[in-house]
Amino acid sequence: MSSGQWIANQVLNGLVEGLVVALVALAITLVYAIARFSNAATGDYLTFGAYVTKGAATWTGSLAAGFVAGMVATALLSVFFYGWVFRRLLQRSHVIALVASIGVAFFIRHTMTLFTGHEPFVFDVPIVRAWNINGLLLQPTDVAVAVAGVASLGLVFALLHFTALGRHMRAVADNVDLARSSGIDTDRVMIALWLLIGAIAAIAGTLVGLKSVIHPEMGWDLLLPGFAAAILGGFASPIGAVVGGLVIGLTHELAAPFVGYSYKLAVSFLIILAFLLWRPGGLFGRVEEVR
Amino acid sequence: MPLLEVGPLSGGYGDADVFTDVSFSLGVGEIVTLAGTNGSGKSSLVKAILGLLPRTRGSVRFDGAEIAGWSVGERARRGIGYVPQVANVFPSLTVHENLQVIGVDDQRQRIAETYAAFPALEARKRNRAGSLSGGERQQLAIARVLISRPRLIILDEPTANLSPLLVNQVFDIIQRLPSPGVGVLLVEQRAREALAISARGIIMEAGRVCAAGPARELLADGDLARRFLGQYA
C-alpha cells in the first residue's frame, strides 16, 4: 500500500469515527446550549442504547426493530433522569448538575451490568469482505454507519432549523426568559430536548456497536472525544460540534499509528487542553455570540 | 373596568423589597408612562407584573382576574406582551424566525401584516437578529410582540441606547400602538418625550410612587419637571 493510499484509508476511517463522535458532541452541545450544563451521562445513555438495541434485535431477529426499540428506550431513560434529577438542579450551579450527571452515568452503567455482565456483545451482522477501490479499502459496515450517521445529523439539523419545535429550542438556548415571556412552553421544549438527546445517544451507541463491540465502558470511552469535539466546535454551536467530531475522528486515526492505538484517546485530551488554554471559543469562536 | 390594576404591590429579590406599595391602573386605548431615575424600581415592578420577579405583597389584576397563579408563559398567551430593555430578540435566530416563534394560528397572515407595517424588517428577514442595527432590533422587538395581538403591551425603556433620530422613530411607532382594545405601559427614562404621547404618568423614586396623574399635569408641574423630567429636555 502506498503512503497516499494509507493516508486515504486513515482519512476514511477517521471520517466514519468522526461521525459517531459528532453525534456524541451534538448531544453534549444541545444540552449545554439549552439546559446549560455539561452532561457527563451522555456516554452511558449511548451504552444503554446499544445494549437495548442488541437485546431487542436478538429478541425480534430484526436489527431495524432493535434500533427503533433502542432509540425509544433511551429517549425515555433520558427524560426519566431529566425529571428525576436534572430538572430539580436547573436553577442551581451548572457544576452541581455536572457532578449529578457523573452520578447518573455510574448509576446507569452499574445497574445495567447487574443484568448484562461485563462480557462484550456483538451485533449479528454478516462479515463481508471490504470493497477495494484502487487500494482504498471500504468496509460495507462503515458505509452503513456513515450513511446512518449523516442521515441522523441531517434529521437533527432539519428539526432544529425547519420545525417550530426546533426554533423554540434555539430560542430557549438564546434567552430562556424571553422565550417564556414570548409564550414558548419551556417545559415542553425541555422534554423534547431530552427525548432527542436519548435518541441521538442510542443511534451513536448502535453505530459504535456495529463498528466494534458492545461493552459497558463503550460510552464512557467516547465521552472524552465527545467533549473534545464540543469544545473544538465552540461548545454551544451544533454545526461546530459536528465539524469538531470530524476533526477529532481524523486526528485520532491519523495520529494512532504514531502514538499507538491505545493512546489515541490522549490526543483528545491534548486537544481539549490546547483549546481551553489558547482558544476557549473553539474553532469558530462562537461561545459569546450564541450565549 | 381597567385593563390592568396593580397594587398596592411590593416585591423584590430575596429579603429586601425593591419597590413598595405601588398602585396604579391602566385602561384600554391609553399609554401610561412609568418614569423615574435609574434604580427607582420601575424595571423590577414591570418584572413582577410579568411574573419574572417575585412579589411579596399585593395584587395584579388583568382584565379583572388576579394573575398571581399564572406562569410567565401563560401571562404572555393570555395577552400580556412584553418588550424587555435589552436582550429583546433572539440573536441567533433570523428576523423571520423571531417572528415565527410566537405561536398563533394564522401565523403567515400576521407575519405578512407585520412586514407591511415594518418594511425595514422584511428587507432583513433572512438575516440573523444579532446582526441588526439598534433601530432595526428595536423594531423587531416591538413587531414580534405585536404578532400575538396582546391586549396589554409593556415596553421597558425602548429608546435606551438609540440615536436621537431613532428615538423619534420608536416613539412614533409606540404612539400608534394603543387601539380600542389595547393598552400600553411605557417604562421610560426620557420622561418628557414619553409623557408627551401618554394619557397618564406615574413617577417612581426609591421604590415608591412619588407622583401620578394626567400626563399634561405632570409636565406642567415645575418642581416635578426639574427633579425628574429635565434630563432630556
Short mmCIF file of C-alpha atoms in Angstrom, two decimals:
data_model
loop_
_atom_site.label_atom_id
_atom_site.label_comp_id
_atom_site.label_asym_id
_atom_site.label_seq_id
_atom_site.Cartn_x
_atom_site.Cartn_y
_atom_site.Cartn_z
CA MET A 1 0.00 0.00 0.00
CA SER A 2 1.42 3.36 -0.99
CA SER A 3 1.58 6.18 1.55
CA GLY A 4 -1.13 8.02 -0.44
CA GLN A 5 -3.43 5.01 -0.14
CA TRP A 6 -2.56 4.66 3.54
CA ILE A 7 -3.49 8.30 4.21
CA ALA A 8 -6.70 7.93 2.19
CA ASN A 9 -7.70 4.87 4.25
CA GLN A 10 -6.92 6.58 7.55
CA VAL A 11 -8.92 9.63 6.45
CA LEU A 12 -11.85 7.41 5.55
CA ASN A 13 -11.72 5.60 8.91
CA GLY A 14 -11.33 8.94 10.66
CA LEU A 15 -14.41 10.38 8.98
CA VAL A 16 -16.54 7.37 9.95
CA GLU A 17 -15.30 7.52 13.54
CA GLY A 18 -15.75 11.31 13.41
CA LEU A 19 -19.43 10.95 12.51
CA VAL A 20 -20.02 8.91 15.67
CA VAL A 21 -18.05 11.40 17.77
CA ALA A 22 -20.08 14.17 16.10
CA LEU A 23 -23.33 12.58 17.34
CA VAL A 24 -21.96 12.43 20.89
CA ALA A 25 -20.68 16.02 20.65
CA LEU A 26 -24.05 17.16 19.27
CA ALA A 27 -25.87 15.58 22.23
CA ILE A 28 -23.44 17.27 24.66
CA THR A 29 -23.72 20.61 22.85
CA LEU A 30 -27.53 20.66 22.70
CA VAL A 31 -27.80 20.00 26.44
CA TYR A 32 -25.18 22.66 27.16
CA ALA A 33 -26.89 25.23 24.95
CA ILE A 34 -30.45 24.60 26.11
CA ALA A 35 -30.24 23.11 29.63
CA ARG A 36 -26.91 24.85 30.38
CA PHE A 37 -24.72 22.15 31.85
CA SER A 38 -22.17 19.60 30.66
CA ASN A 39 -23.91 16.23 30.70
CA ALA A 40 -21.40 13.50 31.58
CA ALA A 41 -24.18 10.89 31.39
CA THR A 42 -24.30 11.26 27.58
CA GLY A 43 -21.82 8.39 27.17
CA ASP A 44 -23.81 5.98 29.31
CA TYR A 45 -27.05 6.87 27.52
CA LEU A 46 -25.15 5.71 24.44
CA THR A 47 -24.12 2.43 26.12
CA PHE A 48 -27.68 1.84 27.31
CA GLY A 49 -28.96 2.46 23.76
CA ALA A 50 -26.51 -0.05 22.30
CA TYR A 51 -27.47 -2.76 24.82
CA VAL A 52 -31.21 -2.25 24.30
CA THR A 53 -30.75 -2.30 20.52
CA LYS A 54 -28.74 -5.53 20.81
CA GLY A 55 -31.27 -7.13 23.15
CA ALA A 56 -34.29 -6.15 21.06
CA ALA A 57 -32.54 -7.11 17.81
CA THR A 58 -31.73 -10.56 19.19
CA TRP A 59 -35.26 -10.99 20.54
CA THR A 60 -37.08 -9.87 17.37
CA GLY A 61 -34.48 -11.08 14.90
CA SER A 62 -34.51 -7.68 13.22
CA LEU A 63 -31.76 -5.09 13.59
CA ALA A 64 -34.12 -2.33 12.43
CA ALA A 65 -36.68 -3.23 15.11
CA GLY A 66 -33.86 -3.31 17.66
CA PHE A 67 -32.65 0.10 16.51
CA VAL A 68 -36.11 1.63 16.99
CA ALA A 69 -36.53 -0.04 20.39
CA GLY A 70 -33.09 1.25 21.44
CA MET A 71 -33.97 4.80 20.43
CA VAL A 72 -37.34 4.75 22.19
CA ALA A 73 -35.98 3.19 25.38
CA THR A 74 -33.01 5.57 25.60
CA ALA A 75 -35.23 8.59 24.88
CA LEU A 76 -37.45 7.53 27.78
CA LEU A 77 -34.43 6.88 30.04
CA SER A 78 -33.12 10.35 29.22
CA VAL A 79 -36.47 12.04 30.04
CA PHE A 80 -36.69 9.98 33.22
CA PHE A 81 -33.35 11.28 34.51
CA TYR A 82 -34.32 14.82 33.48
CA GLY A 83 -37.49 14.60 35.55
CA TRP A 84 -35.88 12.78 38.46
CA VAL A 85 -32.52 14.59 38.71
CA PHE A 86 -31.68 17.43 36.32
CA ARG A 87 -34.97 19.36 36.40
CA ARG A 88 -34.51 19.98 40.12
CA LEU A 89 -30.97 21.26 39.56
CA LEU A 90 -31.71 23.66 36.70
CA GLN A 91 -31.78 26.73 38.93
CA ARG A 92 -28.59 25.70 40.75
CA SER A 93 -24.98 25.94 39.64
CA HIS A 94 -24.09 24.03 36.46
CA VAL A 95 -21.26 22.34 38.42
CA ILE A 96 -23.84 20.62 40.62
CA ALA A 97 -25.65 19.35 37.54
CA LEU A 98 -22.35 18.15 36.05
CA VAL A 99 -21.47 16.21 39.21
CA ALA A 100 -25.01 14.79 39.32
CA SER A 101 -24.65 13.68 35.70
CA ILE A 102 -21.46 11.77 36.59
CA GLY A 103 -23.53 10.04 39.30
CA VAL A 104 -26.27 9.26 36.77
CA ALA A 105 -23.62 7.83 34.42
CA PHE A 106 -22.29 5.41 37.05
CA PHE A 107 -25.80 4.53 38.18
CA ILE A 108 -26.86 3.55 34.66
CA ARG A 109 -23.68 1.60 33.92
CA HIS A 110 -23.61 -0.40 37.14
CA THR A 111 -27.35 -1.10 37.19
CA MET A 112 -27.05 -2.34 33.62
CA THR A 113 -24.06 -4.59 34.24
CA LEU A 114 -26.01 -6.29 37.05
CA PHE A 115 -28.10 -7.78 34.26
CA THR A 116 -25.73 -7.88 31.30
CA GLY A 117 -22.44 -8.76 32.98
CA HIS A 118 -19.11 -7.40 31.71
CA GLU A 119 -18.72 -9.68 28.69
CA PRO A 120 -18.80 -7.85 25.36
CA PHE A 121 -21.55 -8.45 22.80
CA VAL A 122 -21.51 -8.09 19.04
CA PHE A 123 -24.31 -7.44 16.58
CA ASP A 124 -25.09 -10.41 14.34
CA VAL A 125 -24.14 -8.77 11.08
CA PRO A 126 -22.60 -10.83 8.29
CA ILE A 127 -18.86 -10.45 7.91
CA VAL A 128 -18.26 -9.12 4.42
CA ARG A 129 -15.01 -8.59 2.61
CA ALA A 130 -14.07 -4.92 2.22
CA TRP A 131 -14.51 -3.36 -1.21
CA ASN A 132 -11.19 -2.49 -2.75
CA ILE A 133 -11.39 0.65 -4.87
CA ASN A 134 -7.89 1.29 -6.24
CA GLY A 135 -6.33 0.38 -2.94
CA LEU A 136 -8.95 2.24 -0.91
CA LEU A 137 -10.48 -0.36 1.41
CA LEU A 138 -14.13 0.31 2.05
CA GLN A 139 -15.95 -1.75 4.73
CA PRO A 140 -19.65 -2.15 3.91
CA THR A 141 -20.39 -1.75 7.65
CA ASP A 142 -18.52 1.55 7.65
CA VAL A 143 -20.58 2.72 4.69
CA ALA A 144 -23.77 1.79 6.56
CA VAL A 145 -22.51 3.56 9.70
CA ALA A 146 -21.58 6.65 7.68
CA VAL A 147 -24.93 6.76 5.90
CA ALA A 148 -26.82 6.34 9.19
CA GLY A 149 -24.62 8.97 10.86
CA VAL A 150 -25.07 11.54 8.11
CA ALA A 151 -28.82 10.86 7.93
CA SER A 152 -29.20 11.27 11.71
CA LEU A 153 -27.23 14.51 11.76
CA GLY A 154 -29.31 15.75 8.80
CA LEU A 155 -32.55 14.92 10.61
CA VAL A 156 -31.43 16.70 13.79
CA PHE A 157 -30.48 19.82 11.81
CA ALA A 158 -33.76 19.70 9.90
CA LEU A 159 -35.58 19.50 13.23
CA LEU A 160 -33.59 22.45 14.63
CA HIS A 161 -34.00 24.70 11.61
CA PHE A 162 -37.22 23.77 9.85
CA THR A 163 -39.71 22.96 12.61
CA ALA A 164 -41.46 25.09 15.21
CA LEU A 165 -40.07 22.83 17.95
CA GLY A 166 -36.51 23.38 16.68
CA ARG A 167 -36.99 27.15 16.58
CA HIS A 168 -38.30 27.02 20.13
CA MET A 169 -35.24 25.02 21.21
CA ARG A 170 -32.90 27.56 19.64
CA ALA A 171 -34.92 30.40 21.19
CA VAL A 172 -34.59 28.84 24.66
CA ALA A 173 -30.84 28.42 24.01
CA ASP A 174 -30.59 32.13 23.18
CA ASN A 175 -32.63 33.54 26.06
CA VAL A 176 -34.87 31.45 28.29
CA ASP A 177 -36.64 34.42 29.94
CA LEU A 178 -37.51 35.98 26.60
CA ALA A 179 -38.68 32.56 25.39
CA ARG A 180 -41.02 32.28 28.37
CA SER A 181 -42.41 35.78 28.04
CA SER A 182 -42.91 35.08 24.31
CA GLY A 183 -45.34 32.31 25.27
CA ILE A 184 -42.99 29.40 24.46
CA ASP A 185 -43.76 26.38 26.64
CA THR A 186 -40.24 25.80 28.01
CA ASP A 187 -41.23 22.62 29.87
CA ARG A 188 -42.30 21.08 26.57
CA VAL A 189 -39.05 22.20 24.96
CA MET A 190 -37.05 20.54 27.76
CA ILE A 191 -38.89 17.23 27.44
CA ALA A 192 -38.43 17.29 23.66
CA LEU A 193 -34.74 18.09 24.14
CA TRP A 194 -34.18 15.10 26.45
CA LEU A 195 -36.13 12.74 24.18
CA LEU A 196 -33.93 13.90 21.31
CA ILE A 197 -30.72 13.51 23.34
CA GLY A 198 -31.70 9.93 24.23
CA ALA A 199 -32.46 9.08 20.61
CA ILE A 200 -29.18 10.59 19.36
CA ALA A 201 -27.22 8.70 22.04
CA ALA A 202 -28.90 5.41 21.08
CA ILE A 203 -28.07 5.95 17.42
CA ALA A 204 -24.44 6.66 18.30
CA GLY A 205 -24.34 3.60 20.57
CA THR A 206 -25.71 1.31 17.87
CA LEU A 207 -23.26 2.65 15.30
CA VAL A 208 -20.31 2.12 17.66
CA GLY A 209 -21.61 -1.39 18.36
CA LEU A 210 -21.83 -2.10 14.62
CA LYS A 211 -18.26 -0.90 14.09
CA SER A 212 -16.75 -2.78 17.03
CA VAL A 213 -18.23 -4.39 20.15
CA ILE A 214 -20.81 -3.53 22.78
CA HIS A 215 -19.28 -3.30 26.25
CA PRO A 216 -20.10 -1.40 29.48
CA GLU A 217 -17.37 1.22 29.02
CA MET A 218 -18.07 2.00 25.35
CA GLY A 219 -19.97 5.22 26.05
CA TRP A 220 -17.72 6.43 28.84
CA ASP A 221 -14.73 5.97 26.48
CA LEU A 222 -16.41 8.19 23.90
CA LEU A 223 -17.14 10.96 26.41
CA LEU A 224 -13.66 12.48 26.21
CA PRO A 225 -13.59 12.65 22.37
CA GLY A 226 -17.19 13.94 22.54
CA PHE A 227 -16.25 16.76 24.90
CA ALA A 228 -13.12 17.50 22.87
CA ALA A 229 -15.26 17.85 19.73
CA ALA A 230 -17.83 20.01 21.53
CA ILE A 231 -15.09 22.33 22.85
CA LEU A 232 -13.49 22.45 19.42
CA GLY A 233 -16.83 23.47 17.97
CA GLY A 234 -17.37 26.30 20.44
CA PHE A 235 -19.49 24.30 22.90
CA ALA A 236 -22.83 25.88 22.05
CA SER A 237 -22.83 25.51 18.29
CA PRO A 238 -24.42 22.36 16.82
CA ILE A 239 -22.61 22.81 13.49
CA GLY A 240 -19.38 23.34 15.41
CA ALA A 241 -19.97 20.08 17.28
CA VAL A 242 -20.24 18.14 14.01
CA VAL A 243 -17.14 19.76 12.50
CA GLY A 244 -15.35 19.18 15.83
CA GLY A 245 -16.38 15.50 15.74
CA LEU A 246 -14.97 15.02 12.25
CA VAL A 247 -11.72 16.77 13.20
CA ILE A 248 -11.35 14.58 16.30
CA GLY A 249 -12.06 11.41 14.31
CA LEU A 250 -9.50 12.34 11.66
CA THR A 251 -6.91 13.35 14.26
CA HIS A 252 -7.38 10.05 16.11
CA GLU A 253 -6.92 7.91 13.01
CA LEU A 254 -4.01 9.87 11.59
CA ALA A 255 -2.22 10.05 14.96
CA ALA A 256 -2.90 6.47 16.08
CA PRO A 257 -0.03 4.81 14.12
CA PHE A 258 2.42 7.28 15.66
CA VAL A 259 1.22 7.38 19.27
CA GLY A 260 -0.12 3.81 19.39
CA TYR A 261 -3.79 2.79 19.20
CA SER A 262 -4.24 2.57 22.96
CA TYR A 263 -3.10 6.17 23.33
CA LYS A 264 -5.24 7.79 20.66
CA LEU A 265 -7.66 8.95 23.40
CA ALA A 266 -4.80 11.04 24.79
CA VAL A 267 -4.97 13.05 21.58
CA SER A 268 -8.50 14.17 22.53
CA PHE A 269 -7.22 15.23 25.91
CA LEU A 270 -4.40 17.25 24.34
CA ILE A 271 -6.90 18.95 22.04
CA ILE A 272 -9.17 19.84 24.96
CA LEU A 273 -6.19 21.23 26.87
CA ALA A 274 -4.85 23.22 23.94
CA PHE A 275 -8.22 24.77 23.07
CA LEU A 276 -9.17 25.58 26.65
CA LEU A 277 -5.81 27.29 27.14
CA TRP A 278 -5.43 29.15 23.88
CA ARG A 279 -8.75 29.28 22.10
CA PRO A 280 -11.63 28.73 24.55
CA GLY A 281 -14.15 29.94 21.96
CA GLY A 282 -13.43 26.88 19.80
CA LEU A 283 -12.60 26.78 16.10
CA PHE A 284 -15.23 29.35 15.22
CA GLY A 285 -15.02 31.41 18.38
CA ARG A 286 -18.76 31.39 18.86
CA VAL A 287 -19.28 30.95 22.58
CA GLU A 288 -20.14 34.56 23.38
CA GLU A 289 -22.22 35.10 20.30
CA VAL A 290 -24.51 32.20 20.99
CA ARG A 291 -24.80 32.54 24.74
CA MET B 1 -63.06 48.06 34.37
CA PRO B 2 -59.35 48.85 33.91
CA LEU B 3 -57.27 46.51 31.76
CA LEU B 4 -54.50 46.39 34.36
CA GLU B 5 -54.94 47.10 38.04
CA VAL B 6 -51.84 46.96 40.21
CA GLY B 7 -51.45 47.14 43.92
CA PRO B 8 -50.71 48.10 46.43
CA LEU B 9 -47.85 45.89 45.25
CA SER B 10 -44.43 45.21 46.81
CA GLY B 11 -41.70 42.93 45.53
CA GLY B 12 -38.00 42.32 45.13
CA TYR B 13 -35.13 39.90 45.27
CA GLY B 14 -34.56 37.93 48.47
CA ASP B 15 -35.23 39.77 51.71
CA ALA B 16 -35.33 43.39 50.60
CA ASP B 17 -38.23 44.90 48.65
CA VAL B 18 -37.07 46.83 45.58
CA PHE B 19 -40.45 48.60 45.31
CA THR B 20 -43.12 49.11 47.95
CA ASP B 21 -46.90 49.68 47.86
CA VAL B 22 -47.12 50.69 44.22
CA SER B 23 -50.68 51.19 42.95
CA PHE B 24 -51.90 52.25 39.53
CA SER B 25 -54.31 51.26 36.83
CA LEU B 26 -54.25 51.30 33.06
CA GLY B 27 -57.19 51.33 30.67
CA VAL B 28 -57.61 50.23 27.07
CA GLY B 29 -56.73 52.77 24.41
CA GLU B 30 -54.23 54.62 26.57
CA ILE B 31 -50.50 54.86 27.09
CA VAL B 32 -49.35 55.14 30.69
CA THR B 33 -45.75 56.20 31.26
CA LEU B 34 -43.84 54.81 34.20
CA ALA B 35 -40.86 57.08 34.79
CA GLY B 36 -38.15 57.51 37.40
CA THR B 37 -34.40 57.63 37.70
CA ASN B 38 -32.14 54.59 37.46
CA GLY B 39 -32.71 52.28 40.41
CA SER B 40 -36.14 53.74 41.21
CA GLY B 41 -37.61 50.23 40.95
CA LYS B 42 -39.59 50.65 37.74
CA SER B 43 -37.99 47.76 35.85
CA SER B 44 -38.42 45.50 38.88
CA LEU B 45 -42.08 46.50 39.12
CA VAL B 46 -42.55 45.51 35.49
CA LYS B 47 -40.79 42.19 36.05
CA ALA B 48 -43.10 41.49 38.99
CA ILE B 49 -46.17 42.22 36.82
CA LEU B 50 -44.79 39.73 34.28
CA GLY B 51 -44.01 37.09 36.89
CA LEU B 52 -40.24 37.27 36.29
CA LEU B 53 -39.64 38.61 39.80
CA PRO B 54 -41.39 37.51 42.99
CA ARG B 55 -43.86 39.86 44.61
CA THR B 56 -44.02 39.98 48.40
CA ARG B 57 -47.43 41.62 48.86
CA GLY B 58 -50.34 42.91 46.85
CA SER B 59 -52.24 42.02 43.72
CA VAL B 60 -52.06 42.37 39.95
CA ARG B 61 -55.37 42.09 38.09
CA PHE B 62 -55.50 41.76 34.32
CA ASP B 63 -58.92 42.19 32.76
CA GLY B 64 -60.41 41.75 36.22
CA ALA B 65 -58.64 38.47 37.03
CA GLU B 66 -55.88 38.05 39.63
CA ILE B 67 -52.85 36.73 37.73
CA ALA B 68 -50.70 35.56 40.67
CA GLY B 69 -51.27 31.91 39.71
CA TRP B 70 -50.40 32.37 36.02
CA SER B 71 -46.98 31.28 34.79
CA VAL B 72 -44.86 33.70 32.76
CA GLY B 73 -45.82 31.88 29.57
CA GLU B 74 -49.50 31.90 30.47
CA ARG B 75 -49.43 35.67 31.00
CA ALA B 76 -47.96 36.00 27.51
CA ARG B 77 -50.52 33.64 25.99
CA ARG B 78 -53.40 35.45 27.70
CA GLY B 79 -52.49 38.79 26.21
CA ILE B 80 -49.64 40.46 28.08
CA GLY B 81 -46.91 41.34 25.59
CA TYR B 82 -43.50 42.39 26.89
CA VAL B 83 -40.58 44.08 25.18
CA PRO B 84 -37.55 43.95 27.53
CA GLN B 85 -34.98 46.74 27.54
CA VAL B 86 -32.07 44.55 26.45
CA ALA B 87 -31.90 41.03 25.03
CA ASN B 88 -35.34 41.55 23.47
CA VAL B 89 -34.79 39.46 20.33
CA PHE B 90 -33.26 36.02 19.80
CA PRO B 91 -29.87 36.92 18.26
CA SER B 92 -29.03 33.57 16.66
CA LEU B 93 -32.46 33.25 15.01
CA THR B 94 -33.21 35.10 11.76
CA VAL B 95 -35.61 38.05 11.74
CA HIS B 96 -38.26 35.80 10.20
CA GLU B 97 -37.71 33.07 12.81
CA ASN B 98 -38.00 35.66 15.58
CA LEU B 99 -41.50 36.38 14.28
CA GLN B 100 -42.29 32.69 13.79
CA VAL B 101 -41.56 31.67 17.41
CA ILE B 102 -44.70 33.48 18.51
CA GLY B 103 -47.28 30.71 18.22
CA VAL B 104 -50.51 31.92 16.61
CA ASP B 105 -52.98 30.19 14.31
CA ASP B 106 -52.89 32.45 11.25
CA GLN B 107 -49.13 32.96 11.52
CA ARG B 108 -48.41 33.53 7.80
CA GLN B 109 -51.06 36.22 7.53
CA ARG B 110 -49.89 38.02 10.66
CA ILE B 111 -46.24 37.93 9.65
CA ALA B 112 -47.21 39.36 6.25
CA GLU B 113 -49.06 42.18 8.05
CA THR B 114 -46.04 42.77 10.25
CA TYR B 115 -43.78 43.14 7.22
CA ALA B 116 -46.25 45.59 5.71
CA ALA B 117 -46.08 47.67 8.88
CA PHE B 118 -42.29 47.31 9.28
CA PRO B 119 -40.79 47.21 5.76
CA ALA B 120 -37.25 47.51 7.14
CA LEU B 121 -37.69 44.09 8.75
CA GLU B 122 -38.85 42.42 5.55
CA ALA B 123 -35.66 43.58 3.85
CA ARG B 124 -33.62 41.82 6.57
CA LYS B 125 -35.84 38.77 7.08
CA ARG B 126 -33.15 36.19 6.26
CA ASN B 127 -30.51 37.90 8.47
CA ARG B 128 -29.75 36.85 11.99
CA ALA B 129 -31.32 39.22 14.51
CA GLY B 130 -27.92 39.58 16.17
CA SER B 131 -26.69 41.41 13.06
CA LEU B 132 -29.40 44.12 13.11
CA SER B 133 -28.70 47.77 13.94
CA GLY B 134 -30.08 49.21 17.19
CA GLY B 135 -33.12 50.74 15.50
CA GLU B 136 -33.95 47.62 13.46
CA ARG B 137 -33.54 45.47 16.54
CA GLN B 138 -35.99 47.64 18.50
CA GLN B 139 -38.48 47.46 15.61
CA LEU B 140 -38.17 43.67 15.59
CA ALA B 141 -38.61 43.53 19.37
CA ILE B 142 -41.87 45.50 19.13
CA ALA B 143 -43.05 43.74 15.96
CA ARG B 144 -42.61 40.25 17.41
CA VAL B 145 -44.70 41.12 20.46
CA LEU B 146 -47.47 42.53 18.22
CA ILE B 147 -47.78 39.20 16.33
CA SER B 148 -49.74 37.66 19.21
CA ARG B 149 -52.05 40.72 19.30
CA PRO B 150 -51.59 41.34 23.02
CA ARG B 151 -54.14 43.44 24.91
CA LEU B 152 -51.50 44.95 27.16
CA ILE B 153 -48.09 45.90 25.74
CA ILE B 154 -45.34 46.58 28.25
CA LEU B 155 -42.26 48.33 26.85
CA ASP B 156 -39.18 48.60 29.08
CA GLU B 157 -37.06 51.61 28.02
CA PRO B 158 -37.49 51.07 24.28
CA THR B 159 -35.38 54.11 23.39
CA ALA B 160 -32.36 53.33 25.59
CA ASN B 161 -29.09 53.45 23.61
CA LEU B 162 -30.73 54.79 20.43
CA SER B 163 -29.62 57.86 18.48
CA PRO B 164 -31.98 60.89 18.69
CA LEU B 165 -33.34 60.27 15.19
CA LEU B 166 -34.21 56.67 16.04
CA VAL B 167 -35.75 57.75 19.35
CA ASN B 168 -38.36 59.77 17.46
CA GLN B 169 -38.96 56.85 15.10
CA VAL B 170 -39.58 54.48 18.03
CA PHE B 171 -41.87 56.98 19.82
CA ASP B 172 -43.83 57.28 16.54
CA ILE B 173 -44.31 53.53 16.49
CA ILE B 174 -45.35 53.45 20.16
CA GLN B 175 -47.83 56.27 19.66
CA ARG B 176 -49.68 54.13 17.10
CA LEU B 177 -49.88 51.05 19.37
CA PRO B 178 -52.98 51.77 21.51
CA SER B 179 -56.30 50.81 19.96
CA PRO B 180 -59.82 50.34 21.34
CA GLY B 181 -58.83 47.02 22.89
CA VAL B 182 -55.17 47.63 23.65
CA GLY B 183 -53.33 49.50 26.42
CA VAL B 184 -49.63 50.35 26.66
CA LEU B 185 -47.40 50.60 29.72
CA LEU B 186 -44.29 52.53 28.73
CA VAL B 187 -41.30 52.48 31.08
CA GLU B 188 -39.03 55.36 30.09
CA GLN B 189 -36.17 57.48 31.36
CA ARG B 190 -36.90 60.02 28.63
CA ALA B 191 -39.91 61.02 30.70
CA ARG B 192 -40.70 64.27 28.93
CA GLU B 193 -40.98 62.70 25.46
CA ALA B 194 -42.82 59.68 26.87
CA LEU B 195 -45.37 61.78 28.78
CA ALA B 196 -45.95 63.85 25.65
CA ILE B 197 -47.51 60.79 23.98
CA SER B 198 -49.16 59.38 27.13
CA ALA B 199 -52.52 59.89 28.77
CA ARG B 200 -51.19 59.48 32.27
CA GLY B 201 -47.91 59.11 34.10
CA ILE B 202 -46.51 57.55 37.24
CA ILE B 203 -43.19 58.73 38.60
CA MET B 204 -41.23 56.50 40.96
CA GLU B 205 -38.40 57.30 43.32
CA ALA B 206 -36.61 54.88 45.65
CA GLY B 207 -39.16 52.15 45.10
CA ARG B 208 -42.27 54.26 45.76
CA VAL B 209 -44.66 56.29 43.63
CA CYS B 210 -43.81 59.96 44.20
CA ALA B 211 -46.20 61.48 41.67
CA ALA B 212 -49.03 60.25 39.46
CA GLY B 213 -51.70 61.82 37.34
CA PRO B 214 -52.62 63.03 33.86
CA ALA B 215 -49.51 63.46 31.72
CA ARG B 216 -50.33 67.11 30.95
CA GLU B 217 -50.42 67.99 34.66
CA LEU B 218 -47.17 66.19 35.38
CA LEU B 219 -45.46 68.03 32.54
CA ALA B 220 -46.80 71.35 33.82
CA ASP B 221 -45.58 70.80 37.39
CA GLY B 222 -42.41 72.90 37.51
CA ASP B 223 -40.91 71.32 40.60
CA LEU B 224 -41.51 67.79 39.32
CA ALA B 225 -40.18 68.67 35.90
CA ARG B 226 -36.96 69.97 37.41
CA ARG B 227 -36.45 66.89 39.57
CA PHE B 228 -37.39 64.13 37.16
CA LEU B 229 -38.08 65.34 33.66
CA GLY B 230 -35.18 67.64 32.97
CA GLN B 231 -32.71 65.07 31.79
CA TYR B 232 -33.69 65.02 28.14
CA ALA B 233 -35.40 68.42 27.87
#
